[in-house]
N, CA, C and O atoms as a Tinker XYZ file with bonds, in Angstrom:
   340  protein
     1  N     11.573000  -25.573000   23.373000    73     2
     2  CA    12.722000  -24.688000   23.363000    64     1     3
     3  C     12.281000  -23.296000   22.899000    63     2     4     5
     4  O     11.650000  -23.150000   21.853000    81     3
     5  N     12.612000  -22.312000   23.668000    73     3     6
     6  CA    12.274000  -20.916000   23.362000    64     5     7
     7  C     13.381000  -20.306000   22.505000    63     6     8     9
     8  O     14.562000  -20.419000   22.830000    81     7
     9  N     12.992000  -19.666000   21.422000    73     7    10
    10  CA    13.954000  -18.953000   20.586000    64     9    11
    11  C     13.778000  -17.464000   20.829000    63    10    12    13
    12  O     12.706000  -16.913000   20.582000    81    11
    13  N     14.818000  -16.819000   21.309000    73    11    14
    14  CA    14.737000  -15.399000   21.640000    64    13    15
    15  C     15.168000  -14.549000   20.454000    63    14    16    17
    16  O     16.124000  -14.871000   19.749000    81    15
    17  N     14.442000  -13.460000   20.251000    73    15    18
    18  CA    14.739000  -12.543000   19.157000    64    17    19
    19  C     15.704000  -11.451000   19.587000    63    18    20    21
    20  O     16.411000  -10.880000   18.756000    81    19
    21  N     15.738000  -11.157000   20.890000    73    19    22
    22  CA    16.558000  -10.070000   21.417000    64    21    23
    23  C     17.393000  -10.569000   22.585000    63    22    24    25
    24  O     17.023000  -11.523000   23.270000    81    23
    25  N     18.527000   -9.909000   22.801000    73    23    26
    26  CA    19.382000  -10.164000   23.962000    64    25    27
    27  C     19.400000   -8.905000   24.810000    63    26    28    29
    28  O     19.339000   -7.797000   24.278000    81    27
    29  N     19.485000   -9.068000   26.139000    73    27    30
    30  CA    19.507000   -7.874000   26.995000    64    29    31
    31  C     20.814000   -7.103000   26.853000    63    30    32    33
    32  O     21.872000   -7.677000   26.598000    81    31
    33  N     20.712000   -5.803000   27.023000    73    31    34
    34  CA    21.908000   -4.962000   27.023000    64    33    35
    35  C     22.725000   -5.264000   28.272000    63    34    36    37
    36  O     22.164000   -5.648000   29.298000    81    35
    37  N     24.027000   -5.098000   28.199000    73    35    38
    38  CA    24.879000   -5.359000   29.350000    64    37    39
    39  C     24.727000   -4.271000   30.408000    63    38    40    41
    40  O     24.742000   -4.563000   31.604000    81    39
    41  N     24.580000   -3.029000   29.981000    73    39    42
    42  CA    24.408000   -1.898000   30.896000    64    41    43
    43  C     23.061000   -1.235000   30.628000    63    42    44    45
    44  O     22.695000   -1.009000   29.474000    81    43
    45  N     22.339000   -0.929000   31.674000    73    43    46
    46  CA    21.088000   -0.210000   31.521000    64    45    47
    47  C     19.909000   -1.127000   31.274000    63    46    48    49
    48  O     19.931000   -2.312000   31.608000    81    47
    49  N     18.877000   -0.547000   30.678000    73    47    50
    50  CA    17.617000   -1.246000   30.458000    64    49    51
    51  C     17.382000   -1.379000   28.961000    63    50    52    53
    52  O     17.632000   -0.440000   28.204000    81    51
    53  N     16.904000   -2.539000   28.532000    73    51    54
    54  CA    16.568000   -2.703000   27.124000    64    53    55
    55  C     17.261000   -3.900000   26.507000    63    54    56    57
    56  O     17.860000   -4.720000   27.203000    81    55
    57  N     17.169000   -3.986000   25.193000    73    55    58
    58  CA    17.694000   -5.141000   24.477000    64    57    59
    59  C     18.119000   -4.729000   23.071000    63    58    60    61
    60  O     17.835000   -3.622000   22.613000    81    59
    61  N     18.800000   -5.643000   22.408000    73    59    62
    62  CA    19.202000   -5.422000   21.015000    64    61    63
    63  C     18.852000   -6.674000   20.201000    63    62    64    65
    64  O     18.791000   -7.772000   20.756000    81    63
    65  N     18.623000   -6.521000   18.894000    73    63    66
    66  CA    18.250000   -7.678000   18.068000    64    65    67
    67  C     19.368000   -8.721000   18.043000    63    66    68    69
    68  O     20.545000   -8.385000   17.909000    81    67
    69  N     18.977000   -9.993000   18.175000    73    67    70
    70  CA    19.965000  -11.069000   18.195000    64    69    71
    71  C     19.645000  -12.173000   17.183000    63    70    72    73
    72  O     20.385000  -13.151000   17.090000    81    71
    73  N     18.564000  -12.031000   16.433000    73    71    74
    74  CA    18.209000  -13.022000   15.419000    64    73    75
    75  C     17.603000  -12.288000   14.227000    63    74    76    77
    76  O     17.354000  -11.084000   14.279000    81    75
    77  N     17.373000  -13.033000   13.163000    73    75    78
    78  CA    16.794000  -12.376000   11.984000    64    77    79
    79  C     15.394000  -11.859000   12.283000    63    78    80    81
    80  O     14.976000  -10.853000   11.709000    81    79
    81  N     14.653000  -12.534000   13.180000    73    79    82
    82  CA    13.316000  -12.071000   13.530000    64    81    83
    83  C     13.379000  -10.735000   14.270000    63    82    84    85
    84  O     12.566000   -9.844000   14.023000    81    83
    85  N     14.344000  -10.601000   15.174000    73    83    86
    86  CA    14.524000   -9.344000   15.887000    64    85    87
    87  C     14.915000   -8.208000   14.951000    63    86    88    89
    88  O     14.424000   -7.086000   15.071000    81    87
    89  N     15.810000   -8.523000   14.016000    73    87    90
    90  CA    16.205000   -7.505000   13.042000    64    89    91
    91  C     15.044000   -7.148000   12.120000    63    90    92    93
    92  O     14.855000   -5.978000   11.788000    81    91
    93  N     14.267000   -8.146000   11.703000    73    91    94
    94  CA    13.113000   -7.877000   10.835000    64    93    95
    95  C     12.091000   -7.005000   11.555000    63    94    96    97
    96  O     11.538000   -6.082000   10.958000    81    95
    97  N     11.834000   -7.287000   12.827000    73    95    98
    98  CA    10.907000   -6.467000   13.609000    64    97    99
    99  C     11.421000   -5.036000   13.739000    63    98   100   101
   100  O     10.657000   -4.083000   13.585000    81    99
   101  N     12.706000   -4.886000   14.021000    73    99   102
   102  CA    13.296000   -3.561000   14.186000    64   101   103
   103  C     13.262000   -2.774000   12.875000    63   102   104   105
   104  O     12.891000   -1.600000   12.870000    81   103
   105  N     13.642000   -3.400000   11.782000    73   103   106
   106  CA    13.629000   -2.726000   10.472000    64   105   107
   107  C     12.200000   -2.387000   10.066000    63   106   108   109
   108  O     11.946000   -1.307000    9.531000    81   107
   109  N     11.258000   -3.307000   10.318000    73   107   110
   110  CA     9.853000   -3.028000   10.008000    64   109   111
   111  C      9.314000   -1.852000   10.803000    63   110   112   113
   112  O      8.607000   -1.001000   10.265000    81   111
   113  N      9.653000   -1.808000   12.093000    73   111   114
   114  CA     9.230000   -0.682000   12.941000    64   113   115
   115  C      9.806000    0.635000   12.417000    63   114   116   117
   116  O      9.090000    1.630000   12.299000    81   115
   117  N     11.091000    0.634000   12.108000    73   115   118
   118  CA    11.716000    1.858000   11.580000    64   117   119
   119  C     11.107000    2.274000   10.243000    63   118   120   121
   120  O     10.901000    3.463000   10.002000    81   119
   121  N     10.819000    1.308000    9.376000    73   119   122
   122  CA    10.203000    1.620000    8.081000    64   121   123
   123  C      8.816000    2.233000    8.271000    63   122   124   125
   124  O      8.465000    3.195000    7.588000    81   123
   125  N      8.027000    1.681000    9.194000    73   123   126
   126  CA     6.700000    2.240000    9.462000    64   125   127
   127  C      6.796000    3.655000   10.037000    63   126   128   129
   128  O      6.015000    4.529000    9.659000    81   127
   129  N      7.739000    3.885000   10.941000    73   127   130
   130  CA     7.899000    5.216000   11.526000    64   129   131
   131  C      8.368000    6.226000   10.475000    63   130   132   133
   132  O      7.902000    7.365000   10.459000    81   131
   133  N      9.283000    5.816000    9.605000    73   131   134
   134  CA     9.736000    6.720000    8.543000    64   133   135
   135  C      8.621000    7.022000    7.558000    63   134   136   137
   136  O      8.489000    8.158000    7.102000    81   135
   137  N      7.817000    6.020000    7.226000    73   135   138
   138  CA     6.674000    6.223000    6.332000    64   137   139
   139  C      5.664000    7.170000    6.965000    63   138   140   141
   140  O      5.134000    8.060000    6.300000    81   139
   141  N      5.405000    6.975000    8.241000    73   139   142
   142  CA     4.485000    7.852000    8.960000    64   141   143
   143  C      5.009000    9.278000    9.002000    63   142   144   145
   144  O      4.245000   10.227000    8.829000    81   143
   145  N      6.304000    9.435000    9.231000    73   143   146
   146  CA     6.912000   10.771000    9.251000    64   145   147
   147  C      6.868000   11.428000    7.877000    63   146   148   149
   148  O      6.604000   12.625000    7.763000    81   147
   149  N      7.128000   10.640000    6.833000    73   147   150
   150  CA     7.077000   11.181000    5.471000    64   149   151
   151  C      5.656000   11.613000    5.125000    63   150   152   153
   152  O      5.456000   12.633000    4.466000    81   151
   153  N      4.671000   10.838000    5.570000    73   151   154
   154  CA     3.266000   11.203000    5.339000    64   153   155
   155  C      2.949000   12.528000    6.009000    63   154   156   157
   156  O      2.316000   13.393000    5.404000    81   155
   157  N      3.383000   12.696000    7.253000    73   155   158
   158  CA     3.101000   13.934000    7.972000    64   157   159
   159  C      3.820000   15.119000    7.327000    63   158   160   161
   160  O      3.298000   16.233000    7.301000    81   159
   161  N      5.018000   14.868000    6.808000    73   159   162
   162  CA     5.795000   15.943000    6.214000    64   161   163
   163  C      5.462000   16.239000    4.760000    63   162   164   165
   164  O      5.996000   17.193000    4.193000    81   163
   165  N      4.592000   15.444000    4.144000    73   163   166
   166  CA     4.268000   15.677000    2.741000    64   165   167
   167  C      3.407000   16.929000    2.580000    63   166   168   169
   168  O      2.676000   17.319000    3.491000    81   167
   169  N      3.506000   17.540000    1.419000    73   167   170
   170  CA     2.745000   18.771000    1.161000    64   169   171
   171  C      1.255000   18.508000    1.018000    63   170   172   173
   172  O      0.445000   19.427000    1.133000    81   171
   173  N      0.890000   17.250000    0.765000    73   171   174
   174  CA    -0.522000   16.919000    0.586000    64   173   175
   175  C     -1.267000   16.846000    1.916000    63   174   176   177
   176  O     -2.496000   16.778000    1.937000    81   175
   177  N     -0.533000   16.858000    3.018000    73   175   178
   178  CA    -1.146000   16.714000    4.339000    64   177   179
   179  C     -0.949000   18.005000    5.123000    63   178   180   181
   180  O      0.148000   18.563000    5.167000    81   179
   181  N     -2.027000   18.466000    5.735000    73   179   182
   182  CA    -1.946000   19.619000    6.626000    64   181   183
   183  C     -1.382000   19.116000    7.957000    63   182   184   185
   184  O     -2.103000   18.512000    8.752000    81   183
   185  N     -0.087000   19.368000    8.197000    73   183   186
   186  CA     0.622000   18.791000    9.343000    64   185   187
   187  C     -0.023000   19.155000   10.675000    63   186   188   189
   188  O     -0.104000   18.315000   11.571000    81   187
   189  N     -0.475000   20.381000   10.815000    73   187   190
   190  CA    -1.070000   20.782000   12.095000    64   189   191
   191  C     -2.348000   20.011000   12.395000    63   190   192   193
   192  O     -2.618000   19.679000   13.550000    81   191
   193  N     -3.122000   19.727000   11.379000    73   191   194
   194  CA    -4.364000   18.977000   11.579000    64   193   195
   195  C     -4.108000   17.513000   11.898000    63   194   196   197
   196  O     -4.901000   16.881000   12.596000    81   195
   197  N     -3.011000   16.972000   11.393000    73   195   198
   198  CA    -2.740000   15.546000   11.543000    64   197   199
   199  C     -1.705000   15.228000   12.627000    63   198   200   201
   200  O     -1.318000   14.069000   12.775000    81   199
   201  N     -1.260000   16.207000   13.373000    73   199   202
   202  CA    -0.248000   15.978000   14.395000    64   201   203
   203  C     -0.751000   15.038000   15.496000    63   202   204   205
   204  O     -0.002000   14.182000   15.968000    81   203
   205  N     -1.997000   15.190000   15.901000    73   203   206
   206  CA    -2.557000   14.314000   16.930000    64   205   207
   207  C     -2.637000   12.875000   16.421000    63   206   208   209
   208  O     -2.310000   11.938000   17.149000    81   207
   209  N     -3.068000   12.703000   15.181000    73   207   210
   210  CA    -3.111000   11.355000   14.596000    64   209   211
   211  C     -1.725000   10.740000   14.553000    63   210   212   213
   212  O     -1.542000    9.573000   14.898000    81   211
   213  N     -0.747000   11.534000   14.127000    73   211   214
   214  CA     0.632000   11.059000   14.080000    64   213   215
   215  C      1.081000   10.601000   15.464000    63   214   216   217
   216  O      1.674000    9.531000   15.599000    81   215
   217  N      0.805000   11.397000   16.483000    73   215   218
   218  CA     1.219000   11.073000   17.843000    64   217   219
   219  C      0.616000    9.746000   18.301000    63   218   220   221
   220  O      1.329000    8.903000   18.846000    81   219
   221  N     -0.678000    9.551000   18.089000    73   219   222
   222  CA    -1.328000    8.324000   18.542000    64   221   223
   223  C     -0.875000    7.100000   17.750000    63   222   224   225
   224  O     -0.686000    6.028000   18.324000    81   223
   225  N     -0.701000    7.250000   16.449000    73   223   226
   226  CA    -0.235000    6.122000   15.634000    64   225   227
   227  C      1.195000    5.763000   16.012000    63   226   228   229
   228  O      1.517000    4.584000   16.162000    81   227
   229  N      2.060000    6.765000   16.169000    73   227   230
   230  CA     3.454000    6.516000   16.547000    64   229   231
   231  C      3.535000    5.870000   17.932000    63   230   232   233
   232  O      4.344000    4.967000   18.147000    81   231
   233  N      2.715000    6.320000   18.857000    73   231   234
   234  CA     2.698000    5.733000   20.202000    64   233   235
   235  C      2.249000    4.280000   20.150000    63   234   236   237
   236  O      2.841000    3.425000   20.810000    81   235
   237  N      1.213000    3.992000   19.376000    73   235   238
   238  CA     0.713000    2.617000   19.255000    64   237   239
   239  C      1.774000    1.708000   18.636000    63   238   240   241
   240  O      1.996000    0.598000   19.121000    81   239
   241  N      2.431000    2.168000   17.571000    73   239   242
   242  CA     3.482000    1.372000   16.935000    64   241   243
   243  C      4.625000    1.100000   17.907000    63   242   244   245
   244  O      5.145000   -0.014000   17.960000    81   243
   245  N      5.015000    2.112000   18.672000    73   243   246
   246  CA     6.111000    1.969000   19.630000    64   245   247
   247  C      5.743000    0.992000   20.744000    63   246   248   249
   248  O      6.567000    0.172000   21.148000    81   247
   249  N      4.510000    1.077000   21.240000    73   247   250
   250  CA     4.080000    0.152000   22.285000    64   249   251
   251  C      4.059000   -1.289000   21.781000    63   250   252   253
   252  O      4.500000   -2.198000   22.484000    81   251
   253  N      3.555000   -1.500000   20.579000    73   251   254
   254  CA     3.527000   -2.858000   20.015000    64   253   255
   255  C      4.950000   -3.383000   19.853000    63   254   256   257
   256  O      5.234000   -4.527000   20.206000    81   255
   257  N      5.841000   -2.555000   19.324000    73   255   258
   258  CA     7.243000   -2.956000   19.164000    64   257   259
   259  C      7.871000   -3.293000   20.516000    63   258   260   261
   260  O      8.530000   -4.324000   20.648000    81   259
   261  N      7.676000   -2.434000   21.520000    73   259   262
   262  CA     8.276000   -2.644000   22.838000    64   261   263
   263  C      7.755000   -3.912000   23.509000    63   262   264   265
   264  O      8.525000   -4.647000   24.126000    81   263
   265  N      6.454000   -4.171000   23.392000    73   263   266
   266  CA     5.880000   -5.376000   24.013000    64   265   267
   267  C      6.432000   -6.633000   23.352000    63   266   268   269
   268  O      6.792000   -7.588000   24.041000    81   267
   269  N      6.502000   -6.642000   22.035000    73   267   270
   270  CA     7.049000   -7.813000   21.339000    64   269   271
   271  C      8.518000   -8.000000   21.715000    63   270   272   273
   272  O      8.942000   -9.120000   21.997000    81   271
   273  N      9.292000   -6.928000   21.722000    73   271   274
   274  CA    10.708000   -7.017000   22.091000    64   273   275
   275  C     10.857000   -7.496000   23.534000    63   274   276   277
   276  O     11.708000   -8.336000   23.825000    81   275
   277  N     10.044000   -6.972000   24.427000    73   275   278
   278  CA    10.118000   -7.360000   25.841000    64   277   279
   279  C      9.815000   -8.846000   26.019000    63   278   280   281
   280  O     10.502000   -9.541000   26.768000    81   279
   281  N      8.783000   -9.329000   25.328000    73   279   282
   282  CA     8.378000  -10.727000   25.484000    64   281   283
   283  C      9.342000  -11.712000   24.820000    63   282   284   285
   284  O      9.350000  -12.894000   25.160000    81   283
   285  N     10.153000  -11.232000   23.876000    73   283   286
   286  CA    11.072000  -12.125000   23.166000    64   285   287
   287  C     12.527000  -11.850000   23.511000    63   286   288   289
   288  O     13.423000  -12.211000   22.749000    81   287
   289  N     12.772000  -11.212000   24.655000    73   287   290
   290  CA    14.138000  -10.951000   25.103000    64   289   291
   291  C     14.579000  -12.034000   26.076000    63   290   292   293
   292  O     13.871000  -12.343000   27.035000    81   291
   293  N     15.731000  -12.600000   25.829000    73   291   294
   294  CA    16.289000  -13.635000   26.703000    64   293   295
   295  C     16.591000  -13.037000   28.075000    63   294   296   297
   296  O     17.397000  -12.113000   28.187000    81   295
   297  N     15.958000  -13.554000   29.101000    73   295   298
   298  CA    16.202000  -13.065000   30.450000    64   297   299
   299  C     15.365000  -11.859000   30.841000    63   298   300   301
   300  O     15.467000  -11.386000   31.973000    81   299
   301  N     14.547000  -11.354000   29.940000    73   299   302
   302  CA    13.670000  -10.226000   30.252000    64   301   303
   303  C     14.403000   -8.896000   30.362000    63   302   304   305
   304  O     15.618000   -8.809000   30.190000    81   303
   305  N     13.626000   -7.875000   30.652000    73   303   306
   306  CA    14.178000   -6.533000   30.806000    64   305   307
   307  C     14.295000   -6.195000   32.283000    63   306   308   309
   308  O     13.339000   -6.346000   33.044000    81   307
   309  N     15.443000   -5.749000   32.668000    73   307   310
   310  CA    15.680000   -5.193000   33.994000    64   309   311
   311  C     16.959000   -4.379000   33.911000    63   310   312   313
   312  O     17.725000   -4.502000   32.955000    81   311
   313  N     17.181000   -3.563000   34.901000    73   311   314
   314  CA    18.384000   -2.737000   34.903000    64   313   315
   315  C     19.594000   -3.626000   35.115000    63   314   316   317
   316  O     19.595000   -4.469000   36.012000    81   315
   317  N     20.615000   -3.451000   34.306000    73   315   318
   318  CA    21.836000   -4.258000   34.408000    64   317   319
   319  C     23.039000   -3.344000   34.605000    63   318   320   321
   320  O     23.101000   -2.244000   34.055000    81   319
   321  N     23.986000   -3.816000   35.395000    73   319   322
   322  CA    25.161000   -3.028000   35.736000    64   321   323
   323  C     26.426000   -3.548000   35.064000    63   322   324   325
   324  O     27.517000   -3.069000   35.373000    81   323
   325  N     26.316000   -4.495000   34.171000    73   323   326
   326  CA    27.476000   -4.940000   33.420000    64   325   327
   327  C     28.060000   -6.255000   33.871000    63   326   328   329
   328  O     28.962000   -6.776000   33.215000    81   327
   329  N     27.582000   -6.812000   34.966000    73   327   330
   330  CA    28.091000   -8.094000   35.433000    64   329   331
   331  C     27.490000   -9.241000   34.672000    63   330   332   333
   332  O     26.554000   -9.066000   33.892000    81   331
   333  N     28.035000  -10.425000   34.902000    73   331   334
   334  CA    27.473000  -11.632000   34.284000    64   333   335
   335  C     26.190000  -12.015000   34.979000    63   334   336   337
   336  O     26.075000  -11.902000   36.199000    81   335
   337  N     25.216000  -12.472000   34.196000    73   335   338
   338  CA    23.926000  -12.910000   34.785000    64   337   339
   339  C     23.920000  -14.381000   35.024000    63   338   340
   340  O     22.927000  -14.924000   35.510000    81   339
């Protein structure tokens, strides 16, 4: 039996958290992104020098989050128009 962490959106493309695992993944992703943003915005870091690092780390985190969400979404990701599946 497959346990899905996310459910597909009714309209459009994507999914939303539907279990504690999905919520934990989403909150963890947001916490990492906020921490990364706070690091870049801190006075101890030269923001211009670290902007490229920020971009690559943020992109990697987003890709990992999206792949996990995609693989654990009930019914997968596709464009939906609001009808019943």
